[in-house]
Amino acid sequence: MEFTNKRLALGAGTFLSKMRADRSGQDKLHLADERRILAMLSTAYEQPVDPYALTKIRRAVELWNGGEKALGTIHLAFVRLPPCTARASLRLFAAEQLMESGLAPETLMKCQGFDTAPLFLKYRPDQPRDDHGRWTSDASAGSETGLQEGRSR
């Protein structure tokens, strides 16, 4: 995954976000449909991608849009997805084409036998809690990669 001058790209010409004018008229990267991104990444890597990866992608885009291009790129690296192989690129392209033709992200995930619940999560249910039961961010919690562990098709 990498930032280009006008997009967030993965694979051979597949774009996860595009530029869009903000309220002030400046072009900014925009994550239009996070469910689509999660379905595309899960399809490319042939297993569900942890929804926490979207949190990292979202933060990377915010930093990039704020002019912190190097820091945004670093945050993108912390998504920790494996390299996009030729097979993953082909699957990514197919997923993009299917969704552009009207297939819903949920349907794409179901057809592959993936759990669709992560498409609707706003938080990580396995995220640690403090002594008061509130969600915390613990750097040691979570998986080593952006892929969910223990789940497969």
mmCIF file of C-alpha atoms in Angstrom:
data_model
loop_
_atom_site.group_PDB
_atom_site.id
_atom_site.type_symbol
_atom_site.label_atom_id
_atom_site.label_comp_id
_atom_site.label_asym_id
_atom_site.label_seq_id
_atom_site.Cartn_x
_atom_site.Cartn_y
_atom_site.Cartn_z
ATOM 1 C CA MET A 1 0.000 0.000 0.000
ATOM 2 C CA GLU A 2 1.367 3.400 -0.904
ATOM 3 C CA PHE A 3 0.416 7.006 -1.351
ATOM 4 C CA THR A 4 0.701 8.439 -4.832
ATOM 5 C CA ASN A 5 0.280 12.116 -5.681
ATOM 6 C CA LYS A 6 -3.452 11.731 -5.989
ATOM 7 C CA ARG A 7 -4.471 8.393 -4.408
ATOM 8 C CA LEU A 8 -3.901 5.636 -1.910
ATOM 9 C CA ALA A 9 -2.970 2.631 -4.051
ATOM 10 C CA LEU A 10 -2.547 -1.091 -3.568
ATOM 11 C CA GLY A 11 -1.591 -3.508 -6.287
ATOM 12 C CA ALA A 12 -1.380 -2.748 -9.970
ATOM 13 C CA GLY A 13 -3.512 0.350 -10.339
ATOM 14 C CA THR A 14 -6.154 -0.385 -7.693
ATOM 15 C CA PHE A 15 -7.041 2.659 -5.651
ATOM 16 C CA LEU A 16 -8.361 2.477 -2.097
ATOM 17 C CA SER A 17 -9.030 6.211 -1.901
ATOM 18 C CA LYS A 18 -9.256 9.084 -4.318
ATOM 19 C CA MET A 19 -8.916 12.844 -4.126
ATOM 20 C CA ARG A 20 -11.954 14.937 -3.371
ATOM 21 C CA ALA A 21 -12.318 18.650 -2.705
ATOM 22 C CA ASP A 22 -12.934 19.520 0.940
ATOM 23 C CA ARG A 23 -15.059 22.416 2.202
ATOM 24 C CA SER A 24 -12.297 24.914 1.443
ATOM 25 C CA GLY A 25 -11.920 23.602 -2.104
ATOM 26 C CA GLN A 26 -8.568 21.875 -1.520
ATOM 27 C CA ASP A 27 -8.109 18.359 -2.872
ATOM 28 C CA LYS A 28 -7.732 15.800 -0.076
ATOM 29 C CA LEU A 29 -7.569 12.019 0.010
ATOM 30 C CA HIS A 30 -10.978 10.672 0.911
ATOM 31 C CA LEU A 31 -11.838 7.201 2.222
ATOM 32 C CA ALA A 32 -15.257 6.971 0.599
ATOM 33 C CA ASP A 33 -16.380 3.507 1.717
ATOM 34 C CA GLU A 34 -14.403 1.736 4.415
ATOM 35 C CA ARG A 35 -16.541 -1.416 4.062
ATOM 36 C CA ARG A 36 -15.438 -1.575 0.420
ATOM 37 C CA ILE A 37 -11.785 -1.203 1.414
ATOM 38 C CA LEU A 38 -12.057 -3.953 4.034
ATOM 39 C CA ALA A 39 -13.766 -6.288 1.554
ATOM 40 C CA MET A 40 -11.153 -5.557 -1.121
ATOM 41 C CA LEU A 41 -8.222 -6.181 1.219
ATOM 42 C CA SER A 42 -9.792 -9.365 2.588
ATOM 43 C CA THR A 43 -10.356 -10.635 -0.949
ATOM 44 C CA ALA A 44 -6.817 -9.776 -2.034
ATOM 45 C CA TYR A 45 -5.210 -11.583 0.907
ATOM 46 C CA GLU A 46 -7.714 -14.482 0.925
ATOM 47 C CA GLN A 47 -8.565 -14.013 4.586
ATOM 48 C CA PRO A 48 -10.371 -11.419 6.672
ATOM 49 C CA VAL A 49 -8.376 -8.279 7.355
ATOM 50 C CA ASP A 50 -8.564 -7.000 10.917
ATOM 51 C CA PRO A 51 -10.849 -3.925 11.069
ATOM 52 C CA TYR A 52 -8.097 -2.269 13.123
ATOM 53 C CA ALA A 53 -6.198 -1.948 9.820
ATOM 54 C CA LEU A 54 -8.805 0.645 8.811
ATOM 55 C CA THR A 55 -7.969 2.669 11.910
ATOM 56 C CA LYS A 56 -4.336 2.820 10.808
ATOM 57 C CA ILE A 57 -5.289 3.612 7.199
ATOM 58 C CA ARG A 58 -7.658 6.344 8.369
ATOM 59 C CA ARG A 59 -4.921 7.919 10.532
ATOM 60 C CA ALA A 60 -2.366 7.681 7.711
ATOM 61 C CA VAL A 61 -4.760 9.498 5.356
ATOM 62 C CA GLU A 62 -5.423 12.200 7.983
ATOM 63 C CA LEU A 63 -1.699 12.807 8.378
ATOM 64 C CA TRP A 64 -1.152 12.818 4.605
ATOM 65 C CA ASN A 65 -3.973 15.322 4.142
ATOM 66 C CA GLY A 66 -2.521 17.478 6.919
ATOM 67 C CA GLY A 67 0.769 17.815 5.066
ATOM 68 C CA GLU A 68 2.605 15.220 7.179
ATOM 69 C CA LYS A 69 3.411 12.999 4.209
ATOM 70 C CA ALA A 70 6.333 11.115 5.806
ATOM 71 C CA LEU A 71 4.413 10.482 9.025
ATOM 72 C CA GLY A 72 1.383 9.351 7.012
ATOM 73 C CA THR A 73 3.567 6.888 5.138
ATOM 74 C CA ILE A 74 4.948 5.560 8.434
ATOM 75 C CA HIS A 75 1.416 5.017 9.765
ATOM 76 C CA LEU A 76 0.562 3.221 6.535
ATOM 77 C CA ALA A 77 3.472 0.852 7.174
ATOM 78 C CA PHE A 78 1.973 0.022 10.577
ATOM 79 C CA VAL A 79 -1.054 -1.511 8.855
ATOM 80 C CA ARG A 80 1.368 -4.436 8.421
ATOM 81 C CA LEU A 81 -0.206 -6.102 5.444
ATOM 82 C CA PRO A 82 1.911 -8.612 3.542
ATOM 83 C CA PRO A 83 3.362 -7.552 0.174
ATOM 84 C CA CYS A 84 0.821 -7.495 -2.640
ATOM 85 C CA THR A 85 1.762 -10.477 -4.819
ATOM 86 C CA ALA A 86 0.639 -10.994 -8.414
ATOM 87 C CA ARG A 87 -2.118 -13.325 -7.144
ATOM 88 C CA ALA A 88 -3.261 -10.746 -4.577
ATOM 89 C CA SER A 89 -3.237 -8.025 -7.250
ATOM 90 C CA LEU A 90 -5.432 -10.139 -9.510
ATOM 91 C CA ARG A 91 -7.871 -10.866 -6.678
ATOM 92 C CA LEU A 92 -7.878 -7.181 -5.750
ATOM 93 C CA PHE A 93 -8.660 -6.202 -9.340
ATOM 94 C CA ALA A 94 -11.496 -8.762 -9.496
ATOM 95 C CA ALA A 95 -12.946 -7.503 -6.209
ATOM 96 C CA GLU A 96 -12.823 -3.919 -7.433
ATOM 97 C CA GLN A 97 -14.550 -4.813 -10.710
ATOM 98 C CA LEU A 98 -17.264 -6.824 -8.941
ATOM 99 C CA MET A 99 -18.058 -4.004 -6.539
ATOM 100 C CA GLU A 100 -18.001 -1.399 -9.314
ATOM 101 C CA SER A 101 -20.597 -3.501 -11.124
ATOM 102 C CA GLY A 102 -22.862 -3.308 -8.083
ATOM 103 C CA LEU A 103 -21.890 -6.203 -5.811
ATOM 104 C CA ALA A 104 -22.133 -5.163 -2.150
ATOM 105 C CA PRO A 105 -19.045 -5.569 0.060
ATOM 106 C CA GLU A 106 -21.069 -7.816 2.384
ATOM 107 C CA THR A 107 -21.991 -10.125 -0.498
ATOM 108 C CA LEU A 108 -18.385 -10.316 -1.677
ATOM 109 C CA MET A 109 -17.278 -11.310 1.827
ATOM 110 C CA LYS A 110 -20.100 -13.863 2.256
ATOM 111 C CA CYS A 111 -19.347 -15.501 -1.109
ATOM 112 C CA GLN A 112 -15.827 -16.207 0.112
ATOM 113 C CA GLY A 113 -17.035 -17.608 3.428
ATOM 114 C CA PHE A 114 -15.756 -14.630 5.441
ATOM 115 C CA ASP A 115 -17.528 -13.245 8.480
ATOM 116 C CA THR A 116 -19.185 -9.944 7.546
ATOM 117 C CA ALA A 117 -19.451 -8.645 11.131
ATOM 118 C CA PRO A 118 -16.098 -6.771 10.899
ATOM 119 C CA LEU A 119 -17.604 -4.616 8.138
ATOM 120 C CA PHE A 120 -19.855 -3.055 10.744
ATOM 121 C CA LEU A 121 -17.498 -2.745 13.728
ATOM 122 C CA LYS A 122 -16.456 0.701 14.894
ATOM 123 C CA TYR A 123 -13.996 -0.713 17.429
ATOM 124 C CA ARG A 124 -11.988 -3.841 18.084
ATOM 125 C CA PRO A 125 -13.881 -6.129 20.478
ATOM 126 C CA ASP A 126 -10.595 -7.664 21.650
ATOM 127 C CA GLN A 127 -9.108 -4.259 22.494
ATOM 128 C CA PRO A 128 -7.929 -4.176 26.140
ATOM 129 C CA ARG A 129 -9.843 -2.319 28.815
ATOM 130 C CA ASP A 130 -8.583 -0.324 31.775
ATOM 131 C CA ASP A 131 -9.575 -0.902 35.416
ATOM 132 C CA HIS A 132 -12.801 1.030 34.815
ATOM 133 C CA GLY A 133 -13.862 -1.028 31.791
ATOM 134 C CA ARG A 134 -13.063 1.698 29.266
ATOM 135 C CA TRP A 135 -11.370 0.857 25.971
ATOM 136 C CA THR A 136 -7.652 1.591 25.931
ATOM 137 C CA SER A 137 -4.997 1.561 23.240
ATOM 138 C CA ASP A 138 -2.232 -0.813 24.220
ATOM 139 C CA ALA A 139 0.627 -1.046 21.731
ATOM 140 C CA SER A 140 1.284 -4.660 22.736
ATOM 141 C CA ALA A 141 -2.297 -5.702 22.031
ATOM 142 C CA GLY A 142 -3.415 -6.786 18.587
ATOM 143 C CA SER A 143 -1.881 -8.899 15.906
ATOM 144 C CA GLU A 144 1.500 -8.589 14.265
ATOM 145 C CA THR A 145 -0.129 -8.083 10.875
ATOM 146 C CA GLY A 146 -3.278 -6.434 9.654
ATOM 147 C CA LEU A 147 -4.697 -9.912 9.046
ATOM 148 C CA GLN A 148 -7.022 -11.491 11.564
ATOM 149 C CA GLU A 149 -5.558 -14.450 13.315
ATOM 150 C CA GLY A 150 -7.336 -17.773 13.633
ATOM 151 C CA ARG A 151 -9.774 -17.138 10.823
ATOM 152 C CA SER A 152 -9.715 -18.498 7.338
ATOM 153 C CA ARG A 153 -12.134 -19.230 4.574
#
